[in-house]
Coordinates of C-alpha atoms in Angstrom, one line a residue:
Chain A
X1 CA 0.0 0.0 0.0
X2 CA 1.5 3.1 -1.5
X3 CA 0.9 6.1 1.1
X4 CA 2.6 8.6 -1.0
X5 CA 4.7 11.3 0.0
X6 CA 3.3 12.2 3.4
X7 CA 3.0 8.7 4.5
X8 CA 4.6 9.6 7.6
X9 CA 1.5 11.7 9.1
X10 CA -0.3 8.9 8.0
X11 CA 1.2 6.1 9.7
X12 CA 1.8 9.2 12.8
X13 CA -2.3 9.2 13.2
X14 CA -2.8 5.8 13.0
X15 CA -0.5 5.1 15.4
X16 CA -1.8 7.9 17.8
X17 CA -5.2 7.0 17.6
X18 CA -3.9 3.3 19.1
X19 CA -1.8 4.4 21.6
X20 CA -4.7 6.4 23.3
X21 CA -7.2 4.0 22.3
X22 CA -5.7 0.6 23.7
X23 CA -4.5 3.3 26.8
X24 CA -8.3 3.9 27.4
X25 CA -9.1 0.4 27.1
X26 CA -6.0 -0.9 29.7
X27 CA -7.5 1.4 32.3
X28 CA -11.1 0.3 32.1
X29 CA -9.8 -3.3 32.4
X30 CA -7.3 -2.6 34.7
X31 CA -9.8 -0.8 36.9
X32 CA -12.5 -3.8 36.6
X33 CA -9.7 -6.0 38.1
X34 CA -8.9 -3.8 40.7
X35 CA -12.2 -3.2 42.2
X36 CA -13.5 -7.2 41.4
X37 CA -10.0 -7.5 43.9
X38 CA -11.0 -5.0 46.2
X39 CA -14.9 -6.6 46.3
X40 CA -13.7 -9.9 47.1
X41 CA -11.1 -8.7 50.0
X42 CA -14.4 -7.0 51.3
X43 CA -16.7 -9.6 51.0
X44 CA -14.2 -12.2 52.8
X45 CA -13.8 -9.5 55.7
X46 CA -17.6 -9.9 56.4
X47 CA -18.8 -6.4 54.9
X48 CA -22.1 -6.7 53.5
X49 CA -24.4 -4.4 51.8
X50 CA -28.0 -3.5 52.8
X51 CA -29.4 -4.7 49.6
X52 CA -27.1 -7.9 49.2
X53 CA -29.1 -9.1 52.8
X54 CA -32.9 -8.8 50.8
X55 CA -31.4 -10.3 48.2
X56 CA -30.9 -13.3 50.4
Chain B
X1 CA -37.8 -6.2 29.8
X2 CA -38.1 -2.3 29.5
X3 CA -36.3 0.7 30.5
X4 CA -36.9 0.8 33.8
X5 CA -35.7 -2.7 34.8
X6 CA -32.1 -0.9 33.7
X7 CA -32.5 1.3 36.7
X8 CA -31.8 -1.4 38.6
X9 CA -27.7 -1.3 39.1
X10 CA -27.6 -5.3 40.1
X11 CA -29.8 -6.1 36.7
X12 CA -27.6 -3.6 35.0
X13 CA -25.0 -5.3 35.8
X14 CA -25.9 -8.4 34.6
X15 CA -27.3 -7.4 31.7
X16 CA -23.6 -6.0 31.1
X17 CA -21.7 -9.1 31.9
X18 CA -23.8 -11.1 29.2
X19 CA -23.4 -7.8 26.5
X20 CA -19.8 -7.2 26.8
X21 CA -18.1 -9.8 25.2
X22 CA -20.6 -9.7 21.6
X23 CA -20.2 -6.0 22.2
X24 CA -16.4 -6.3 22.2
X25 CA -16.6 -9.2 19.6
X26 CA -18.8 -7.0 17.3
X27 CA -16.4 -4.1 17.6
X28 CA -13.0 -6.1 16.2
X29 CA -15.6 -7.5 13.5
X30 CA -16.9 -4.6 12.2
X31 CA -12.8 -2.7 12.6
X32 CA -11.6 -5.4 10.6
X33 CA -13.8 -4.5 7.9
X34 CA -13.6 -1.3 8.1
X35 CA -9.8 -0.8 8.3
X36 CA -9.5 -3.5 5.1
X37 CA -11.9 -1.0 3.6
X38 CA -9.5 2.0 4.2
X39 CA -6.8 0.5 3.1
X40 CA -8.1 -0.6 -0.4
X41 CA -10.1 3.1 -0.7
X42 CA -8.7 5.2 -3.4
X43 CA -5.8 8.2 -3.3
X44 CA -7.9 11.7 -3.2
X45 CA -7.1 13.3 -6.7
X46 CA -6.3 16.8 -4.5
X47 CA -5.1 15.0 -1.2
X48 CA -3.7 11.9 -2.5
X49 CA -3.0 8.8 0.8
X50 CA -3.5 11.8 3.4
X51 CA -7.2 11.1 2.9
X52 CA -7.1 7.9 4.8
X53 CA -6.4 10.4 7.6
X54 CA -9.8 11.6 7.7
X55 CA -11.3 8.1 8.2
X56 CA -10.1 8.3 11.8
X57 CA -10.6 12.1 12.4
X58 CA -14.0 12.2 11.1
X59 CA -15.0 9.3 13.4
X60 CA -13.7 11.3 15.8
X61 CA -15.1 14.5 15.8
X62 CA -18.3 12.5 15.4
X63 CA -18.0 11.0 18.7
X64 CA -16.4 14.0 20.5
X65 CA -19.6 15.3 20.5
X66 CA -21.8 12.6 20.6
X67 CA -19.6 11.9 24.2
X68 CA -21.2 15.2 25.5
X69 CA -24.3 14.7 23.8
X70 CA -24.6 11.7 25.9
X71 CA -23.0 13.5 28.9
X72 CA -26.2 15.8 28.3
X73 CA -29.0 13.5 28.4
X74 CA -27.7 11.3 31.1
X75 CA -27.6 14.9 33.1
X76 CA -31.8 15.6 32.0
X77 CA -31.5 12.0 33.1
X78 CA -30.4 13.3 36.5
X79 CA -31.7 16.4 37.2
X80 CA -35.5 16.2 35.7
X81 CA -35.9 12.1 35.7
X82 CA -33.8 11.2 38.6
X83 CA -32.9 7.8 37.3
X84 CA -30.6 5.7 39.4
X85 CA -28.1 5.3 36.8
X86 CA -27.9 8.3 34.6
X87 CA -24.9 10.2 37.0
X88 CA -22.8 6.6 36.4
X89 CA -23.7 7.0 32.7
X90 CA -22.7 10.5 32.9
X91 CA -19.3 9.8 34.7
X92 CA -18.4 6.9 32.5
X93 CA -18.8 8.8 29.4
X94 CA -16.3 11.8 30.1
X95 CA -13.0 10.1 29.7
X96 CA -14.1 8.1 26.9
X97 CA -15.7 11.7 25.3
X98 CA -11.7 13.8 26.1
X99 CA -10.2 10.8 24.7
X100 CA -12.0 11.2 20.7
X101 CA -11.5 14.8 21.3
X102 CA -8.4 14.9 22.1
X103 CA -7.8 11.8 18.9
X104 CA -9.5 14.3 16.9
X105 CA -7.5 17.3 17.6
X106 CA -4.2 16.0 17.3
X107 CA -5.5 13.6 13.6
X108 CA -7.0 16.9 12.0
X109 CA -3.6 18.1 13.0
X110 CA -1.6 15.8 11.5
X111 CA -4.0 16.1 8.5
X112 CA -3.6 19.6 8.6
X113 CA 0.1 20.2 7.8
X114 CA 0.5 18.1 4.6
X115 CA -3.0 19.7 3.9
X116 CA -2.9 23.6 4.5
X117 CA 0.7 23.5 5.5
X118 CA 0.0 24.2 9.0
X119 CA -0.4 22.1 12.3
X120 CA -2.8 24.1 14.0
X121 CA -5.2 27.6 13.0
X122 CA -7.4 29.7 15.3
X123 CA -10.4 28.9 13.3
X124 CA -14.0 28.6 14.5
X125 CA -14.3 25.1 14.7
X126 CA -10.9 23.9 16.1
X127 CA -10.9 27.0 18.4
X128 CA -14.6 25.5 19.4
X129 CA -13.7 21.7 19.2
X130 CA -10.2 22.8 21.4
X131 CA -12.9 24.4 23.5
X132 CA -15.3 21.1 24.1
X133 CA -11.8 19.3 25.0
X134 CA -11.2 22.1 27.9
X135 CA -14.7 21.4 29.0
X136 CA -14.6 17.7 29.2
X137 CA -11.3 18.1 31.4
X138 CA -12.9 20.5 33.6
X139 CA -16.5 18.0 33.8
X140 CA -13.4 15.1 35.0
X141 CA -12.2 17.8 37.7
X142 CA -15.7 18.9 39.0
X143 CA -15.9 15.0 38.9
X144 CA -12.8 13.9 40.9
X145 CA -13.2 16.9 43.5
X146 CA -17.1 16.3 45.1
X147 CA -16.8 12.9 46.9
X148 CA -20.0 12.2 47.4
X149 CA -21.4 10.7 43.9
X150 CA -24.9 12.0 44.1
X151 CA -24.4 15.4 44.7
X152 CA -21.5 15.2 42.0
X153 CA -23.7 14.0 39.6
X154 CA -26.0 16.9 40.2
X155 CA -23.8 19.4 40.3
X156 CA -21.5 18.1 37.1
X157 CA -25.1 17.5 35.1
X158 CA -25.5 21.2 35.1
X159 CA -22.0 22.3 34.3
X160 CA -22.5 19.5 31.1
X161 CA -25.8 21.4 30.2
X162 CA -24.3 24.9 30.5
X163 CA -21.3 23.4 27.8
X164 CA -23.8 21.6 25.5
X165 CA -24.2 24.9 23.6
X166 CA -21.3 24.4 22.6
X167 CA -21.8 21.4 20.4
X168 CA -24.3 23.1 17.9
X169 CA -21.7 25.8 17.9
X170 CA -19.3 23.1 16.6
X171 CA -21.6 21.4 13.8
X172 CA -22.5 25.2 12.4
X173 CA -19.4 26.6 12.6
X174 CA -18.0 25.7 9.5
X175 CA -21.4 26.7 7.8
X176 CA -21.0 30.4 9.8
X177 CA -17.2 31.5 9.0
X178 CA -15.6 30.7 6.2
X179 CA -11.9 29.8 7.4
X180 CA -9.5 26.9 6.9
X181 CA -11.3 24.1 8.0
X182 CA -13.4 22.4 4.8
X183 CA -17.4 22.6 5.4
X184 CA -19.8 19.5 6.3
X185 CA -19.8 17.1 3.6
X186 CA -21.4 14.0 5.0
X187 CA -24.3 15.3 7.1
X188 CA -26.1 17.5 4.8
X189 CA -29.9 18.2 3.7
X190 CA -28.7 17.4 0.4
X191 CA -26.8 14.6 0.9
X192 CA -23.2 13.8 0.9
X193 CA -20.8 15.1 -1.7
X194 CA -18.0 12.4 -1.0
X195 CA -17.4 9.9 -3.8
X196 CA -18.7 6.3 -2.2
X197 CA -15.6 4.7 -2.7
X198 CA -14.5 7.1 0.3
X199 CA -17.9 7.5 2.0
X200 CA -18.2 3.6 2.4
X201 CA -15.2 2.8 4.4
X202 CA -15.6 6.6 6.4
X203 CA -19.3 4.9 7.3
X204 CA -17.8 1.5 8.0
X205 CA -14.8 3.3 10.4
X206 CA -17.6 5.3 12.1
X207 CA -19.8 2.8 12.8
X208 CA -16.9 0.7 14.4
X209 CA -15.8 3.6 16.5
X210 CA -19.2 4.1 17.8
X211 CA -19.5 0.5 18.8
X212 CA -15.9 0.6 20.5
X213 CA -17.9 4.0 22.7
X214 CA -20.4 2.3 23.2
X215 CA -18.8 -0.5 24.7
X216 CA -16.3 1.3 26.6
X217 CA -18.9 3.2 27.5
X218 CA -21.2 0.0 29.4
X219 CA -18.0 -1.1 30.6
X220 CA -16.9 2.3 32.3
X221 CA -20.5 2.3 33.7
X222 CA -19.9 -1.5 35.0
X223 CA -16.6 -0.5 37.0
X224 CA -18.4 2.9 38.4
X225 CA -21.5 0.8 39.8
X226 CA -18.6 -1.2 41.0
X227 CA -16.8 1.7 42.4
X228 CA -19.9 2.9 44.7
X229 CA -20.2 -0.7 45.8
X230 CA -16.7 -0.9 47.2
X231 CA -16.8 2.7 48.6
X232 CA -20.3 1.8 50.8
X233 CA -18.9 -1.3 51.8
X234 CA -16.1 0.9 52.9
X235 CA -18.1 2.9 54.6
X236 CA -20.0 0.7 56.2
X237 CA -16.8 -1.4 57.8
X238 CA -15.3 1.9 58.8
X239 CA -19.2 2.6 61.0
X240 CA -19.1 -1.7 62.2
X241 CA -15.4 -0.7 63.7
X242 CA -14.7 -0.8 67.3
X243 CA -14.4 2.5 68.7
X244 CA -16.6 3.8 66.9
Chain C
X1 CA -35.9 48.5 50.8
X2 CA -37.0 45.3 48.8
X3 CA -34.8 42.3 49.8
X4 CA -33.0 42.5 46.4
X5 CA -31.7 46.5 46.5
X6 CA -30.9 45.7 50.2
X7 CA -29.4 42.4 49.2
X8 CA -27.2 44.2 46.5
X9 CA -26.6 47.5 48.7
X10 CA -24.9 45.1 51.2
X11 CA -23.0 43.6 48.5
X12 CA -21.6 46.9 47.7
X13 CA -20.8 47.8 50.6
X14 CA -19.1 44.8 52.0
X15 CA -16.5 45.2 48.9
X16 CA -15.8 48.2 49.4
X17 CA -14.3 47.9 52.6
X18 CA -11.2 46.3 54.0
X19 CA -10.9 42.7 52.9
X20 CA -13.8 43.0 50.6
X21 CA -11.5 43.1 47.7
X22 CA -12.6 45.6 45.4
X23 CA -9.4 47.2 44.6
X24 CA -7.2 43.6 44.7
X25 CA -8.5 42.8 40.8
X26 CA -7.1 46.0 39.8
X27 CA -3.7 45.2 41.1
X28 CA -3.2 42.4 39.8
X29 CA -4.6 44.1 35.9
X30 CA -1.5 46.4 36.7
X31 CA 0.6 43.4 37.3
X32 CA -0.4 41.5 34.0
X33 CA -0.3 44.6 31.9
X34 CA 3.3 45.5 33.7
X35 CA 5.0 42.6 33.7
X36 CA 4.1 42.0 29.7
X37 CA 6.7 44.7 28.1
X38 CA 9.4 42.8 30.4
X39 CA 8.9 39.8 29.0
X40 CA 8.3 40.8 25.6
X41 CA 10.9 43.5 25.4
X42 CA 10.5 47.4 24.6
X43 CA 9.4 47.2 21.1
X44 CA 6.9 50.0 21.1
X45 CA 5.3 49.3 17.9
X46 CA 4.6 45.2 19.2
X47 CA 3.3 46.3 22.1
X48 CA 1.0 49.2 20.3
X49 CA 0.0 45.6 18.3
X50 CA -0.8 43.3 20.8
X51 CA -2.1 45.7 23.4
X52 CA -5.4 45.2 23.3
X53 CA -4.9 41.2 23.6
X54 CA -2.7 42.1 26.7
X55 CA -5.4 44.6 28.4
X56 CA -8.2 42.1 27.8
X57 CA -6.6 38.7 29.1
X58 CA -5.1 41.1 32.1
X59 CA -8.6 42.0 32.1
X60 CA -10.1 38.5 32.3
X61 CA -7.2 37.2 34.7
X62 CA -8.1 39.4 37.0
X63 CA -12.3 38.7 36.7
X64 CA -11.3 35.0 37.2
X65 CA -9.5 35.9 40.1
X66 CA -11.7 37.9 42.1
X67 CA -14.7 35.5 41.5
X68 CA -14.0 33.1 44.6
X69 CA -15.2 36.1 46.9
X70 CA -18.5 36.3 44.7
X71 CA -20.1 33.0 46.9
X72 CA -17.9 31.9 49.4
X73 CA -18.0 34.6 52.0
X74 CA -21.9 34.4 52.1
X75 CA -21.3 30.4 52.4
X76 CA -18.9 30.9 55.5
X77 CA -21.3 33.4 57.3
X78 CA -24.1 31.6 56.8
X79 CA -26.2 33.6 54.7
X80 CA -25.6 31.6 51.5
X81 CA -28.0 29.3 53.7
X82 CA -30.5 32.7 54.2
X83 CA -30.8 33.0 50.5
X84 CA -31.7 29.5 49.9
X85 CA -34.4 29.1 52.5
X86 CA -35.7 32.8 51.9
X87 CA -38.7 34.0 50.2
X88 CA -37.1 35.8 47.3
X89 CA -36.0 33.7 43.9
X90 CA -32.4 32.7 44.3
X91 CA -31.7 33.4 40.4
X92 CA -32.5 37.5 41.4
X93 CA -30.9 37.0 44.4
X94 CA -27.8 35.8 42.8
X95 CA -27.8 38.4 39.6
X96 CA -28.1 41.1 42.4
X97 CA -24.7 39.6 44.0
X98 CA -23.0 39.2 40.5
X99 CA -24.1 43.0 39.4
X100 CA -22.7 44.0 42.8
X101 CA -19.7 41.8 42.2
X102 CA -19.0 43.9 38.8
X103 CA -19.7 47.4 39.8
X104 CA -17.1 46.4 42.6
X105 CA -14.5 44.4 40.9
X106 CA -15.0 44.6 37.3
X107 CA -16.1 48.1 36.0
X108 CA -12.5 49.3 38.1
X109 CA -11.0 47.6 35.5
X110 CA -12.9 49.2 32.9
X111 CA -12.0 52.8 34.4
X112 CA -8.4 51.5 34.7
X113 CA -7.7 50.3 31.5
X114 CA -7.4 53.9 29.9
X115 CA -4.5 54.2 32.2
X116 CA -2.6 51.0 31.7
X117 CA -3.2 51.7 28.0
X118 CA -0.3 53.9 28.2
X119 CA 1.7 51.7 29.1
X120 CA 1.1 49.9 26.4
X121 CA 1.6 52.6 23.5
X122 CA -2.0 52.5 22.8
X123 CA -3.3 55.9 21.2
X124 CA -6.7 57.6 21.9
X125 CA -8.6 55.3 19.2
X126 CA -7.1 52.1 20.4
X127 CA -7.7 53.2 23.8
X128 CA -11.3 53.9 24.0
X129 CA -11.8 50.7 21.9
X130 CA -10.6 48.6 24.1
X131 CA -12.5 50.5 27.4
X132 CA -15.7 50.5 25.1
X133 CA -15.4 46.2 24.3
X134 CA -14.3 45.9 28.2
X135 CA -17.1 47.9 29.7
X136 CA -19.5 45.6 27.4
X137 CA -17.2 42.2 27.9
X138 CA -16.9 42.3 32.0
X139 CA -20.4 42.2 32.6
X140 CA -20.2 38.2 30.8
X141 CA -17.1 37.4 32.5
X142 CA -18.8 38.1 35.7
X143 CA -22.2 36.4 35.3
X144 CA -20.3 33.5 33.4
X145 CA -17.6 33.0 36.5
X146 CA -21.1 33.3 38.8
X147 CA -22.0 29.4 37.0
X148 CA -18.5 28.8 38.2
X149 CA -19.0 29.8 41.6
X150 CA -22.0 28.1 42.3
X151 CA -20.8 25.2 40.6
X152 CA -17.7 25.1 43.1
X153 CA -19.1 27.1 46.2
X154 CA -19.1 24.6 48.8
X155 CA -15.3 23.2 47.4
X156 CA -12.7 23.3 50.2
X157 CA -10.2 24.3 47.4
X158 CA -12.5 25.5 44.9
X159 CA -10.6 28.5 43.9
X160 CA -8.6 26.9 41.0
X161 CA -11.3 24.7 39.8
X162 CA -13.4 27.6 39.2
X163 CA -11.0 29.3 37.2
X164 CA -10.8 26.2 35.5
X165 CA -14.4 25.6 34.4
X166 CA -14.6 29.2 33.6
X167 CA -12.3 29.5 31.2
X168 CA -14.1 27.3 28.2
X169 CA -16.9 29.6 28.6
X170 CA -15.3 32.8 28.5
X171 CA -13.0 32.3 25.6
X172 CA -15.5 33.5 23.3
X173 CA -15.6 36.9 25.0
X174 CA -12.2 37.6 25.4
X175 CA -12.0 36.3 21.4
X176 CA -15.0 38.9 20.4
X177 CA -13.8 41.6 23.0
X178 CA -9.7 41.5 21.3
X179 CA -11.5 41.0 17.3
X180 CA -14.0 43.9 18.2
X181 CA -11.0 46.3 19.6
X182 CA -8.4 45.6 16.6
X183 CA -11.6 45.9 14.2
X184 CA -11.7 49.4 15.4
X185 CA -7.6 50.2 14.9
X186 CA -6.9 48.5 12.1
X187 CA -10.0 47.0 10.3
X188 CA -11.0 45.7 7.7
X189 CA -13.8 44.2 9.4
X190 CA -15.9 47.3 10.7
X191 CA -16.4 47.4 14.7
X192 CA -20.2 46.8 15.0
X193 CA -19.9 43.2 14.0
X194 CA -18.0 41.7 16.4
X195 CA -19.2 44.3 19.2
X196 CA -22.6 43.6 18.6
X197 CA -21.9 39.8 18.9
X198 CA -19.5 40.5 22.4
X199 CA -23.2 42.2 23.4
X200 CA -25.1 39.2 22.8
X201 CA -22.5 37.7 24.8
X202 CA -23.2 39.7 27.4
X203 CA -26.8 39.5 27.0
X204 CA -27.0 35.7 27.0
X205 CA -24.7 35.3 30.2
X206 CA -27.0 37.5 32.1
X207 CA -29.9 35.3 31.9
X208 CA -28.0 31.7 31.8
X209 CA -25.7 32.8 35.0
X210 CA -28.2 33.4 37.0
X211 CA -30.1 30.4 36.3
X212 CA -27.2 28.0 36.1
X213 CA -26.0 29.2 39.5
X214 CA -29.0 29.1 41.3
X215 CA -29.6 25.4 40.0
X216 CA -26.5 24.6 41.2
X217 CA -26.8 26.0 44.5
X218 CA -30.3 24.1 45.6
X219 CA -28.7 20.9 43.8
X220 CA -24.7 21.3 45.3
X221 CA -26.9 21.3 48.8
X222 CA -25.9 18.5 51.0

């Protein structure tokens, strides 16, 4: 694939548009580990919601 | 199953566990297509490759305002509805909105100086696009700086509908002054002008962008209902302690 | 005395005196407008260029700083709490407080920029162009930093993040307020376009301020 003689900003926006996109996407599933961590520790220690008991 | 069983966070949640992965699946489908598509589309006979450019910052400017437009009915959603979940929807969509602005900024830039031989003008619409971005950064402050979520949702809902003038002010601008930036050519009365051969792959790219939001999006909300779990829980052991 | 003319009598006179900070926005306008020919050297005809830009972002600094005493001083003495749970309607209540706010803190800066102008190189035409855009301009920067201050009110460390929000919404005015001054030194575009748009401005910000704030003072409540 010929990109012709400013192939450079080309390949520059692509390349930008990855960076930030797979960025945004690491922290959402970074952050859905953390707090799926954080829920469990909880949980174990006993903690329970109000609307986890009706639940029950 | 209608609208209002998604008030409930624990159904919501659900609901998003089961949607996720065909959400995610659909979105590689549909930007495999759509980037094979871009790379078989024809050279521009004025802009030459560089027009492959404007299949991502199209996209993006699309969804740089569709982010606030969604910001602004999850904050009706708030203040005149009070649904349960429209101040998580609200939250969630900020990042996900500054990041396409932000995209879309810096691709018309680099689309900009092979172009008009300049990275950056002071012209209505990328002063007014420049301007969205300054908003959504201040939304993400107003949102990090009130810890308790409801009243943050409130008060950020009204600072969203105060800056949703601005995204009128965006589409038009290009109609009102006559600068740099070229005027609409895809959402017209009269219909595109683009040549389909370029209009088909810009449709396919936006269409996969917009799934990739909207999943992001579900998935943001997911981790903030999350978020408010932990932090009652939290509070909650802090009350249970001894000593207190 | 109505509530509102003694609510905005009080205003006045409160910023008048010591600690009220009526002068302090002034100040800093002469620091801005001071400091720029050190930084950007003693070219007389650059500065006779760009002065306008310089007097109106001084100009606008100094509105974005002065806006943190518009709320927070009736929120620490209690009264924010009066106007809430009073009988008259909070968006008068809080216009009265931001027209108070300008007469106090902006319009000095309208009467001062003549002054600093000469500092600048700036003749007569340039001069009153720039006072004319700034005595139509403040008025929006104060009832647009009043959104701001409602927004942020009850914010331990608020003072930034106002400025902050307020800045997107004031760009246009400080972009119509510089276009509408160099329109009138150096054309082409004649002066009445842009001027008449930095009045709309003006106009709009009056009614949405007001509004805006006093939504966001019921809903920022506790």
């Amino acid at each position: 694939m010929d990109l012709g003689p400013h192939a450079a900003f080309i390949v520059l926006s692509y390349a930008a548009a990855l960076v930030v996109l797979a960025a945004l996407v690491g922290w959402i599933v970074l952050d859905h580990r953390a707090l799926k961590r954080t829920l469990k520790m909880l949980d174990a220690q006993g903690v329970t919601r109000r609307s986890d008991k009706a639940v029950q | 199953m209608g609208l209002i069983d998604l008030a409930n966070p624990s159904r919501f949640l659900s609901l998003t566990d089961r949607l996720l992965p065909w959400l995610a699946g659909a979105t590689a489908l549909v930007f495999a297509i759509g980037l094979y598509q871009a790379s078989l589309a024809p050279d521009d006979y004025q802009q030459g490759a560089t027009v492959k450019i404007m299949f991502l910052h199209v996209p993006f400017a699309w969804l740089a305002m569709f982010g606030w437009t969604v910001m602004t009915i999850a904050a009706f959603g708030t203040l005149v509805w009070r649904h349960p979940l429209a101040d998580v929807a609200a939250k969630a969509a900020a990042p996900i909105g500054a990041a396409f602005t932000l995209l879309c900024l810096v691709t018309g830039s680099l689309w900009g100086r092979p172009m008009w031989g300049t990275y950056w003008v002071w012209d209505a619409r990328l002063t007014s696009v420049f301007i969205l971005f300054l908003m959504y950064l201040g939304v993400i402050a107003l949102w990090r700086t009130i810890e308790e979520p409801t009243r943050a949702g409130r008060v950020t809902a009204i600072l969203t509908l105060v800056g949703a003038i601005n995204i009128p002010i965006i589409k038009y601008s290009v109609d009102f002054w006559n600068t740099l930036h070229q005027p609409a050519a895809v959402m017209r009365l009269d219909g595109p002008t683009i040549h389909s051969s370029i209009l088909i792959p810009l449709l396919i790219m936006a269409f996969a962008f917009t799934l990739l939001f909207v999943t992001l999006h579900l998935a943001a909300m997911r981790n903030e209902i999350l978020r408010r779990r932990v932090r009652t829980m939290q509070l909650m052991r802090a009350q249970a302690a001894p000593g207190h | 005395m109505t509530a509102l003319s003694a609510l905005f009598l009080r205003d006045l006179r409160v910023a008048v005196r010591i600690g009220g900070g009526a002068m302090i926005g002034v100040l800093f306008f002469l620091a801005v407008v001071a400091l720029m020919p050190f930084a950007i050297g003693p070219d007389l005809a650059l500065l006779q260029r760009i002065g306008p830009a310089i007097l109106w972002i001084g100009a606008l600094l100094a509105s974005l700083l002065a806006l943190d005493r518009l709320l927070s001083a009736d929120l620490e003495d209690g009264s924010l709490d009066l106007l809430l749970m009073s009988g008259t309607p909070l968006e008068l209540a809080v216009a009265a407080k931001a027209l108070a706010h300008w007469l106090t803190t902006g319009l000095p800066l309208v009467i001062a920029s003549p002054v600093f102008a000469l500092f600048l190189n700036l003749d007569l035409a340039a001069t009153g162009a720039v006072a004319a855009t700034l005595l139509a301009g403040t008025p929006a920067l104060t009832f647009i930093g009043l959104i701001g201050a409602g927004l942020t009110v009850t914010l331990r460390r608020g003072g930034i993040l106002l400025s902050v929000l307020v800045l997107p919404l004031a760009i246009p005015v400080l972009i119509f307020g510089v276009a509408a001054s160099n329109a009138a030194i150096v054309g082409p575009l004649p002066f009445g376009t842009p001027f008449t748009i930095l009045c709309a401005l003006t106009l709009i910000s009056l009614v949405i301020g007001p509004f805006a704030a006093a939504l966001a003072l019921r809903q920022g409540q506790e």
